Amino acid sequence: MAKVLNENAAPAEAPDRERWLDELTPRQIVAELDKYIVGQEAAKKAVAIALRNRWRRQRVHDDLREEIMPNNIIMIGPTGVGKTEIARRLARLAGAPFVKVEASKFTEVGYVGRDVESMVRDLIDMAVNMVREEREAEVEEIAQQRVEERILDLLLPPVPEADSGKRPDEPVAPVRAFVVGPGGVAEERQLEDDEEQRIRDRRERTREKLRTLLRDGKLEDRTVEVEVQQSPPIENLMIPIGGMEGMDNFAEMLQDMLPKRTKRRTVSVAEARRILLQDELDKLIDMDEVVNEAIERAEEMGIIFLDEIDKIAGDHGGVGPDVSREGVQRDLLPIVEGSTVQTKYGLVRTDHILFIAAGAFHVSKPSDLIPELQGRFPIRVELSPLTEDDFVRILTEPKNALLRQYQELVATEGATLEFTEDGIREIARIAAEANERMENIGARRLHTVLTTLLEDLLFDLPDHAGGHIVMDGATVRERLKKIVEDEDLRRYIL
């Protein structure tokens, strides 16, 4: 089941990614997935082998490397059993670009809607953002230092040098200043070198005092004037609307081509820091290098998760939605088997992108897909429905289990919430029973059961400060008794 332990706890964040992947054997990959997903051993084994094969392919001789194609996977199982989470966790484990798309949103070329190539463009956008974030992390310290100097320049503008703009062979003009005498009359006179140096030292001391105040956060509300770039509005321009291939990013590409205007804004130091930091990061990062690495990473390591693929598998009729269903499959075929897609960053090859498809296949079956597409997904894995014991593990094992989330929410009101072992077992039993009698929605049923169970408690909690609340088996049965026994009510609430 797809219960997440910790969104940020991914080994792919390690600094030495290559070394981490070298050490990840299929058995270790399964062990990592076990921390986040309950059960589904066959699916974990299949994706672990697929990930390890990518590492193996990189170490094959060049003449054969291009010939080794990824083994795409179809996951078959009801909703809420962990299909999406397995693919998402696999991508995070490998630090690979990952995008999840709904196959039912695509339409055949010629129909209004999204074309299948848009998922490759989404993958490239994700890869560019991923690589850019890594580059930003590398140069962030330098950018912060530059931003600090620029803010100090705004708070205490530097005095222009007397010899600025002069050629080297021109004589240096003396520094002159207006001095108010005893009679109140301003007189212009030349500054001596030592006096000029004292003024510079005084300014430097003032600048360092401002630096200290700035680092201590005492100048955040001070206002400064900064220049910001504004993109021209494109609302009134004629832009092609959906259904045209490759037009998803047309507006963004057009906006990038139009000249940008600069405007002076008066903002707080806190807001100026954000604006200037982004400006400095843009100067420090070579976007051409970022795009090149992103394309390479997407082509060699990218993972596209095609959800609800069963919705485009149906009887090959000539009326209704089936007109577009089979067309979508035909459009998917060249993308999955390997082709070149035009994106705003350049041409992208899909030969070595790993495709993981998933579907419940309640109405249709995998054999209803066109034979050519079936052949592009050689590995089929069936995920088993979740049992009552699986629900108990889901409620207790993950670090961010639902029970722990509700306990933390209750703790914010100064109260404590405790679930006994028989109470947890009763929640799991009711959820499993509801899945059997109604539509099986997997572990998502736990959300509805817990929400209904704790509804009155969360409503009345602010009126009863503190206290210790225990949810045992008897309490769970009493609170859910009316809903569980009423068939019609259960259909709407659970």
Coordinates of C-alpha atoms in Angstrom, one line a residue:
M1 CA 0.0 0.0 0.0
A2 CA 1.1 3.5 -0.7
K3 CA 1.5 5.0 2.7
V4 CA 4.4 7.4 2.8
L5 CA 6.9 7.5 5.7
N6 CA 8.5 10.8 5.0
E7 CA 8.3 12.9 1.9
N8 CA 11.8 14.3 2.3
A9 CA 13.6 11.2 3.4
A10 CA 14.9 10.0 0.0
P11 CA 18.3 8.5 -0.4
A12 CA 18.5 10.2 -3.8
E13 CA 19.3 13.4 -1.9
A14 CA 22.7 12.0 -1.0
P15 CA 25.6 14.1 -2.5
D16 CA 27.2 11.1 -4.2
R17 CA 24.3 9.9 -6.3
E18 CA 26.4 7.6 -8.5
R19 CA 27.9 5.8 -5.5
W20 CA 24.5 5.4 -4.0
L21 CA 23.1 3.8 -7.2
D22 CA 26.1 1.5 -7.4
E23 CA 25.4 0.2 -4.0
L24 CA 21.6 -0.3 -4.7
T25 CA 21.1 -3.9 -5.5
P26 CA 17.5 -5.1 -6.3
R27 CA 17.2 -6.5 -2.8
Q28 CA 18.2 -3.2 -1.3
I29 CA 15.8 -1.3 -3.6
V30 CA 13.0 -3.6 -2.3
A31 CA 14.1 -2.9 1.2
E32 CA 13.9 0.8 0.7
L33 CA 10.4 0.5 -0.9
D34 CA 9.3 -1.5 2.1
K35 CA 9.8 1.6 4.3
Y36 CA 7.0 3.4 2.4
I37 CA 4.8 0.7 0.9
V38 CA 3.0 -2.2 2.6
G39 CA 2.9 -5.5 0.7
Q40 CA 3.0 -5.9 -3.1
E41 CA 6.2 -7.8 -3.2
A42 CA 5.9 -8.8 -6.9
A43 CA 5.5 -5.2 -8.0
K44 CA 8.5 -4.1 -5.9
K45 CA 10.6 -6.9 -7.3
A46 CA 9.7 -6.0 -10.9
V47 CA 10.5 -2.2 -10.5
A48 CA 13.7 -3.0 -8.6
I49 CA 15.0 -5.1 -11.5
A50 CA 14.0 -2.4 -14.0
L51 CA 16.0 0.2 -12.0
R52 CA 19.0 -2.0 -11.6
N53 CA 19.0 -2.8 -15.3
R54 CA 19.4 1.0 -16.0
W55 CA 22.6 1.0 -13.9
R56 CA 23.8 -2.2 -15.8
R57 CA 23.1 -0.6 -19.2
Q58 CA 25.3 2.3 -18.4
R59 CA 28.2 -0.1 -18.0
V60 CA 27.7 -2.0 -21.2
H61 CA 30.0 -1.3 -24.2
D62 CA 28.9 1.7 -26.4
D63 CA 28.1 -0.4 -29.4
L64 CA 25.5 -2.5 -27.5
R65 CA 24.3 0.1 -25.0
E66 CA 21.9 1.8 -27.5
E67 CA 20.4 -1.6 -28.4
I68 CA 19.3 -2.4 -24.8
M69 CA 15.7 -1.1 -24.3
P70 CA 13.9 -0.7 -21.0
N71 CA 11.4 -3.4 -20.0
N72 CA 8.2 -1.4 -19.6
I73 CA 5.8 -2.5 -16.9
I74 CA 2.0 -2.8 -16.6
M75 CA 0.7 -2.9 -13.0
I76 CA -2.8 -4.4 -12.6
G77 CA -4.7 -3.9 -9.4
P78 CA -7.6 -2.0 -7.8
T79 CA -7.3 1.6 -6.7
G80 CA -5.5 2.5 -3.5
V81 CA -3.1 -0.5 -3.3
G82 CA 0.1 1.4 -4.1
K83 CA 0.6 1.4 -7.9
T84 CA 1.3 5.2 -8.1
E85 CA 3.4 5.3 -4.9
I86 CA 5.7 2.5 -6.1
A87 CA 6.6 4.4 -9.3
R88 CA 7.0 7.7 -7.4
R89 CA 9.2 6.2 -4.7
L90 CA 11.3 4.4 -7.4
A91 CA 11.9 7.8 -9.1
R92 CA 12.9 9.5 -5.9
L93 CA 15.2 6.6 -5.0
A94 CA 17.0 7.0 -8.3
G95 CA 16.9 10.8 -8.4
A96 CA 15.3 10.5 -11.8
P97 CA 12.9 12.8 -13.6
F98 CA 9.4 11.5 -13.0
V99 CA 6.0 12.6 -14.3
K100 CA 2.5 11.0 -13.7
V101 CA -0.1 11.4 -16.4
E102 CA -3.7 10.2 -16.8
A103 CA -4.1 8.3 -20.0
S104 CA -7.8 9.1 -20.0
K105 CA -6.9 12.8 -20.6
F106 CA -5.3 12.3 -23.9
T107 CA -7.2 12.4 -27.2
E108 CA -6.4 11.3 -30.7
V109 CA -4.7 13.7 -33.0
G110 CA -7.5 15.8 -34.6
Y111 CA -9.6 15.9 -31.4
V112 CA -9.6 18.8 -29.0
G113 CA -7.5 17.9 -26.0
R114 CA -4.0 17.0 -25.0
D115 CA -1.9 15.0 -27.4
V116 CA 0.3 12.2 -26.0
E117 CA 3.6 14.0 -26.8
S118 CA 2.7 16.5 -24.0
M119 CA 3.8 13.9 -21.4
V120 CA 7.3 14.0 -22.8
R121 CA 7.3 17.8 -22.7
D122 CA 6.1 17.6 -19.1
L123 CA 9.0 15.2 -18.3
I124 CA 11.6 17.6 -19.8
D125 CA 10.1 20.5 -17.8
M126 CA 10.4 18.4 -14.6
A127 CA 14.0 17.5 -15.5
V128 CA 15.0 21.1 -16.1
N129 CA 13.5 22.2 -12.8
M130 CA 15.3 19.3 -11.0
V131 CA 18.7 20.2 -12.5
R132 CA 18.2 23.9 -12.0
E133 CA 17.4 23.3 -8.3
E134 CA 20.6 21.3 -7.9
R135 CA 22.6 24.1 -9.6
E136 CA 21.0 26.7 -7.4
A137 CA 21.9 24.7 -4.3
E138 CA 25.6 24.7 -5.4
V139 CA 25.8 28.5 -6.0
E140 CA 23.3 29.7 -3.4
E141 CA 26.0 30.8 -0.9
I142 CA 27.7 32.9 -3.5
A143 CA 24.4 34.4 -4.5
Q144 CA 23.5 35.2 -0.9
Q145 CA 26.8 37.1 -0.5
R146 CA 26.2 39.1 -3.7
V147 CA 22.6 39.9 -2.6
E148 CA 23.9 41.2 0.8
E149 CA 26.3 43.6 -1.0
R150 CA 23.6 44.8 -3.3
I151 CA 21.2 45.5 -0.4
L152 CA 23.9 47.4 1.4
D153 CA 24.4 49.4 -1.7
L154 CA 20.7 50.2 -1.7
L155 CA 20.7 51.2 2.0
L156 CA 23.9 53.2 1.7
P157 CA 24.6 54.2 -1.9
P158 CA 28.3 54.3 -2.7
V159 CA 29.9 57.6 -3.5
P160 CA 31.1 57.7 -7.1
E161 CA 34.9 57.8 -7.4
A162 CA 36.4 61.2 -8.5
D163 CA 38.4 59.6 -11.2
S164 CA 35.7 57.3 -12.6
G165 CA 35.4 57.5 -16.4
K166 CA 38.9 58.9 -16.8
R167 CA 41.5 57.4 -19.1
P168 CA 44.7 56.2 -17.5
D169 CA 46.8 58.9 -19.0
E170 CA 44.5 61.7 -17.7
P171 CA 45.4 63.5 -14.5
V172 CA 43.3 62.6 -11.5
A173 CA 41.0 65.4 -10.4
P174 CA 41.2 66.4 -6.8
V175 CA 38.4 65.5 -4.4
R176 CA 36.4 68.6 -3.6
A177 CA 33.7 69.2 -1.0
F178 CA 31.4 72.0 0.3
V179 CA 32.2 72.9 3.9
V180 CA 29.9 75.2 5.9
G181 CA 32.0 77.8 7.8
P182 CA 31.2 79.6 11.1
G183 CA 29.2 82.3 9.3
G184 CA 26.9 79.7 7.8
V185 CA 28.3 80.2 4.3
A186 CA 29.1 77.0 2.3
E187 CA 32.6 77.2 0.8
E188 CA 34.0 74.7 -1.7
R189 CA 37.5 73.5 -0.9
Q190 CA 39.8 70.6 -1.7
L191 CA 40.0 67.7 0.7
E192 CA 43.3 66.5 1.9
D193 CA 44.2 62.9 1.4
D194 CA 44.0 62.1 5.1
E195 CA 40.6 63.8 5.3
E196 CA 39.4 61.9 2.3
Q197 CA 40.6 58.6 3.8
R198 CA 38.8 59.4 7.1
I199 CA 35.5 59.9 5.2
R200 CA 36.0 56.6 3.4
D201 CA 36.8 54.9 6.7
R202 CA 33.7 56.4 8.3
R203 CA 31.5 55.1 5.4
E204 CA 33.0 51.7 5.7
R205 CA 32.3 51.6 9.4
T206 CA 28.7 52.6 8.7
R207 CA 28.4 49.9 6.1
E208 CA 29.7 47.3 8.5
K209 CA 27.1 48.4 11.1
L210 CA 24.4 48.1 8.5
R211 CA 25.7 44.6 7.6
T212 CA 25.5 43.5 11.2
L213 CA 21.9 44.8 11.5
L214 CA 21.0 43.2 8.2
R215 CA 22.3 39.8 9.3
D216 CA 20.5 40.1 12.6
G217 CA 17.2 40.6 10.7
K218 CA 16.6 44.1 12.1
L219 CA 16.3 45.8 8.8
E220 CA 13.7 43.5 7.2
D221 CA 10.9 46.2 7.3
R222 CA 13.1 49.0 5.9
T223 CA 12.1 49.9 2.3
V224 CA 14.4 50.1 -0.6
E225 CA 14.0 50.7 -4.3
V226 CA 14.8 47.9 -6.7
E227 CA 14.5 47.3 -10.5
V228 CA 12.4 44.4 -11.5
Q229 CA 11.8 42.9 -15.0
Q230 CA 8.2 42.6 -16.2
S231 CA 7.1 40.4 -19.0
P232 CA 4.7 42.0 -21.5
P233 CA 1.1 40.8 -21.2
I234 CA 0.0 38.3 -23.8
E235 CA -3.7 38.1 -23.1
N236 CA -4.6 40.1 -26.1
L237 CA -2.5 38.2 -28.6
M238 CA -3.9 35.6 -30.9
I239 CA -2.7 32.2 -29.4
P240 CA -3.8 28.8 -30.8
I241 CA -6.2 26.9 -28.6
G242 CA -6.1 23.2 -27.6
G243 CA -6.0 20.4 -30.1
M244 CA -3.0 21.6 -32.0
E245 CA 0.1 19.5 -31.7
G246 CA 3.0 21.1 -29.9
M247 CA 1.1 24.2 -28.8
D248 CA 1.1 23.5 -25.0
N249 CA 4.1 25.8 -24.4
F250 CA 3.4 28.2 -27.2
A251 CA 2.4 31.1 -24.9
E252 CA 5.4 30.6 -22.7
M253 CA 7.8 30.5 -25.6
L254 CA 6.2 33.6 -27.0
Q255 CA 6.6 35.4 -23.7
D256 CA 10.2 34.5 -23.5
M257 CA 10.9 36.0 -27.0
L258 CA 9.2 39.3 -26.3
P259 CA 11.4 42.0 -24.8
K260 CA 11.1 42.5 -21.1
R261 CA 10.6 45.9 -19.5
T262 CA 12.2 47.1 -16.2
K263 CA 10.3 48.9 -13.5
R264 CA 11.4 50.4 -10.3
R265 CA 9.5 49.2 -7.2
T266 CA 9.7 50.2 -3.6
V267 CA 9.7 47.0 -1.5
S268 CA 10.8 45.9 1.9
V269 CA 14.3 44.5 2.5
A270 CA 12.8 41.0 2.9
E271 CA 11.1 41.2 -0.5
A272 CA 14.2 42.8 -2.1
R273 CA 16.3 39.9 -0.9
R274 CA 14.0 37.4 -2.7
I275 CA 14.0 39.5 -5.9
L276 CA 17.7 40.0 -5.9
L277 CA 18.5 36.4 -5.0
Q278 CA 16.6 35.2 -8.0
D279 CA 18.4 37.7 -10.2
E280 CA 21.8 36.6 -8.9
L281 CA 20.9 32.9 -9.4
D282 CA 19.9 33.6 -13.0
K283 CA 23.3 35.3 -13.5
L284 CA 25.3 32.4 -11.9
I285 CA 23.5 29.5 -13.6
D286 CA 24.3 28.6 -17.2
M287 CA 20.8 27.5 -18.5
D288 CA 22.3 26.0 -21.7
E289 CA 24.3 23.6 -19.5
V290 CA 21.2 22.9 -17.4
V291 CA 19.0 22.2 -20.4
N292 CA 21.7 19.8 -21.9
E293 CA 22.0 17.9 -18.7
A294 CA 18.2 17.8 -18.2
I295 CA 17.6 16.4 -21.6
E296 CA 20.3 13.7 -21.1
R297 CA 18.9 12.8 -17.7
A298 CA 15.4 12.6 -19.0
E299 CA 16.4 10.4 -22.0
E300 CA 18.6 8.0 -20.0
M301 CA 16.8 8.0 -16.6
G302 CA 13.3 9.4 -17.1
I303 CA 10.2 7.6 -15.8
I304 CA 6.7 8.2 -17.1
F305 CA 3.9 6.8 -15.1
L306 CA 0.8 6.2 -17.3
D307 CA -2.2 5.9 -14.9
E308 CA -5.7 4.8 -15.8
I309 CA -4.5 3.0 -19.0
D310 CA -7.4 0.7 -18.7
K311 CA -9.7 3.6 -19.6
I312 CA -8.3 3.7 -23.1
A313 CA -8.7 0.0 -23.5
G314 CA -12.1 -1.0 -24.8
D315 CA -14.0 -2.7 -27.5
H316 CA -12.8 -1.6 -30.9
G317 CA -16.1 0.1 -31.8
G318 CA -16.7 2.9 -34.1
V319 CA -19.0 5.1 -32.0
G320 CA -18.8 6.9 -28.7
P321 CA -15.5 7.3 -26.8
D322 CA -14.0 4.3 -28.4
V323 CA -13.4 6.4 -31.5
S324 CA -10.7 8.2 -29.7
R325 CA -9.5 5.4 -27.4
E326 CA -7.9 3.3 -30.0
G327 CA -6.5 6.4 -31.6
V328 CA -4.8 7.3 -28.3
Q329 CA -3.3 3.9 -28.2
R330 CA -1.9 4.3 -31.8
D331 CA -0.5 7.7 -30.8
L332 CA 1.1 6.2 -27.7
L333 CA 2.8 3.4 -29.6
P334 CA 5.6 5.4 -31.3
I335 CA 6.3 7.3 -28.0
V336 CA 6.7 4.0 -26.0
E337 CA 8.7 2.2 -28.7
G338 CA 11.0 5.1 -29.2
S339 CA 10.7 8.3 -31.2
T340 CA 11.8 11.9 -31.3
V341 CA 9.6 14.6 -29.7
Q342 CA 9.9 18.3 -30.3
T343 CA 10.0 20.4 -27.1
K344 CA 10.8 24.0 -26.4
Y345 CA 14.2 22.9 -25.2
G346 CA 15.0 20.9 -28.4
L347 CA 14.5 17.3 -29.7
V348 CA 14.1 14.6 -27.1
R349 CA 14.4 10.9 -27.8
T350 CA 12.1 8.5 -25.9
D351 CA 14.0 5.2 -26.7
H352 CA 15.3 4.7 -23.2
I353 CA 12.6 6.3 -21.1
L354 CA 11.0 3.8 -18.7
F355 CA 7.2 3.6 -19.0
I356 CA 5.2 2.2 -16.1
A357 CA 1.5 1.8 -16.9
A358 CA -1.2 1.1 -14.3
G359 CA -4.9 0.4 -14.3
A360 CA -7.6 -1.4 -12.3
F361 CA -8.9 -3.3 -15.5
H362 CA -12.3 -3.9 -13.8
V363 CA -14.3 -3.5 -17.1
S364 CA -11.6 -4.2 -19.6
K365 CA -8.5 -6.4 -19.6
P366 CA -4.9 -5.9 -20.8
S367 CA -5.7 -8.0 -23.9
D368 CA -8.1 -5.3 -25.0
L369 CA -5.2 -3.0 -25.8
I370 CA -4.0 -3.1 -29.4
P371 CA -1.5 -5.9 -29.8
E372 CA 1.4 -3.6 -30.8
L373 CA 1.0 -1.6 -27.5
Q374 CA 0.8 -4.8 -25.5
G375 CA 4.1 -5.9 -26.9
R376 CA 5.7 -2.7 -25.6
F377 CA 4.9 -3.6 -22.0
P378 CA 6.5 -7.1 -21.7
I379 CA 6.3 -7.2 -17.8
R380 CA 2.9 -7.5 -16.2
V381 CA 2.5 -7.4 -12.4
E382 CA -0.8 -8.0 -10.6
L383 CA -1.1 -6.2 -7.3
S384 CA -3.3 -7.9 -4.7
P385 CA -6.1 -6.2 -2.8
L386 CA -5.4 -5.0 0.7
T387 CA -6.6 -7.1 3.6
E388 CA -7.5 -6.3 7.2
D389 CA -4.0 -7.1 8.3
D390 CA -2.6 -4.8 5.7
F391 CA -4.7 -2.0 7.0
V392 CA -3.4 -2.5 10.5
R393 CA 0.1 -2.2 9.3
I394 CA -0.7 0.9 7.2
L395 CA -2.2 2.6 10.3
T396 CA 0.8 1.8 12.5
E397 CA 4.1 1.3 10.6
P398 CA 4.8 4.4 8.5
K399 CA 6.2 7.5 10.2
N400 CA 3.4 9.7 8.8
A401 CA 0.7 7.1 9.4
L402 CA -2.9 8.5 9.6
L403 CA -3.1 7.7 13.3
R404 CA 0.0 9.7 14.0
Q405 CA -1.2 12.6 11.9
Y406 CA -4.5 12.9 13.9
Q407 CA -2.6 12.6 17.1
E408 CA -0.4 15.5 16.2
L409 CA -3.5 17.5 15.1
V410 CA -5.2 16.9 18.5
A411 CA -1.9 17.7 20.3
T412 CA -2.1 21.3 19.0
E413 CA -5.2 21.8 21.1
G414 CA -3.4 20.6 24.3
A415 CA -5.0 17.2 24.3
T416 CA -3.6 13.7 23.7
L417 CA -5.2 11.0 21.5
E418 CA -4.5 7.3 22.1
F419 CA -5.5 4.4 19.9
T420 CA -5.5 1.0 21.6
E421 CA -4.6 -2.2 19.7
D422 CA -8.2 -3.4 19.6
G423 CA -9.3 0.1 18.4
I424 CA -6.8 0.0 15.5
R425 CA -8.0 -3.5 14.7
E426 CA -11.6 -2.4 14.7
I427 CA -10.9 0.5 12.4
A428 CA -9.1 -1.9 10.0
R429 CA -12.0 -4.3 10.2
I430 CA -14.6 -1.7 9.3
A431 CA -12.5 -0.4 6.4
A432 CA -12.0 -3.9 5.0
E433 CA -15.7 -4.7 5.4
A434 CA -16.7 -1.4 3.7
N435 CA -14.4 -2.3 0.8
E436 CA -16.0 -5.7 0.4
R437 CA -19.7 -4.5 0.5
M438 CA -19.1 -1.4 -1.7
E439 CA -16.5 -0.3 -4.2
N440 CA -13.0 -1.4 -3.2
I441 CA -11.0 1.8 -3.0
G442 CA -8.1 0.3 -1.1
A443 CA -6.4 2.2 1.7
R444 CA -8.2 5.4 0.8
R445 CA -11.1 3.9 2.8
L446 CA -9.1 4.5 5.9
H447 CA -9.3 8.2 5.3
T448 CA -13.1 8.1 5.2
V449 CA -13.4 5.8 8.2
L450 CA -11.1 8.0 10.4
T451 CA -12.7 11.2 9.3
T452 CA -16.1 9.9 10.2
L453 CA -14.8 8.5 13.5
L454 CA -13.2 11.7 14.7
E455 CA -15.6 14.2 13.3
D456 CA -17.4 15.1 16.5
L457 CA -14.1 15.0 18.5
L458 CA -12.4 17.5 16.2
F459 CA -15.4 19.7 16.3
D460 CA -15.8 19.9 20.1
L461 CA -12.0 19.8 20.9
P462 CA -11.5 23.6 21.3
D463 CA -14.3 23.7 23.9
H464 CA -12.6 21.1 26.1
A465 CA -9.0 22.2 26.8
G466 CA -6.6 19.4 27.5
G467 CA -7.5 15.9 28.4
H468 CA -6.6 12.4 27.4
I469 CA -8.8 10.7 24.8
V470 CA -8.7 6.9 24.3
M471 CA -10.0 5.2 21.2
D472 CA -10.5 1.6 22.0
G473 CA -12.5 -1.1 20.2
A474 CA -15.8 -0.4 22.0
T475 CA -15.5 3.4 21.4
V476 CA -14.9 2.8 17.7
R477 CA -17.9 0.5 17.4
E478 CA -20.1 2.8 19.3
R479 CA -19.2 5.9 17.2
L480 CA -19.5 4.0 13.8
K481 CA -22.4 1.7 14.8
K482 CA -25.2 3.7 13.2
I483 CA -23.3 4.2 9.9
V484 CA -22.0 0.6 9.6
E485 CA -25.5 -0.9 10.2
D486 CA -27.3 1.4 7.9
E487 CA -26.6 0.2 4.4
D488 CA -27.9 3.4 2.6
L489 CA -26.1 5.7 5.0
R490 CA -22.9 3.8 4.6
R491 CA -22.9 4.2 0.9
Y492 CA -22.8 8.0 1.2
I493 CA -20.6 8.4 4.3
L494 CA -18.1 5.6 4.2

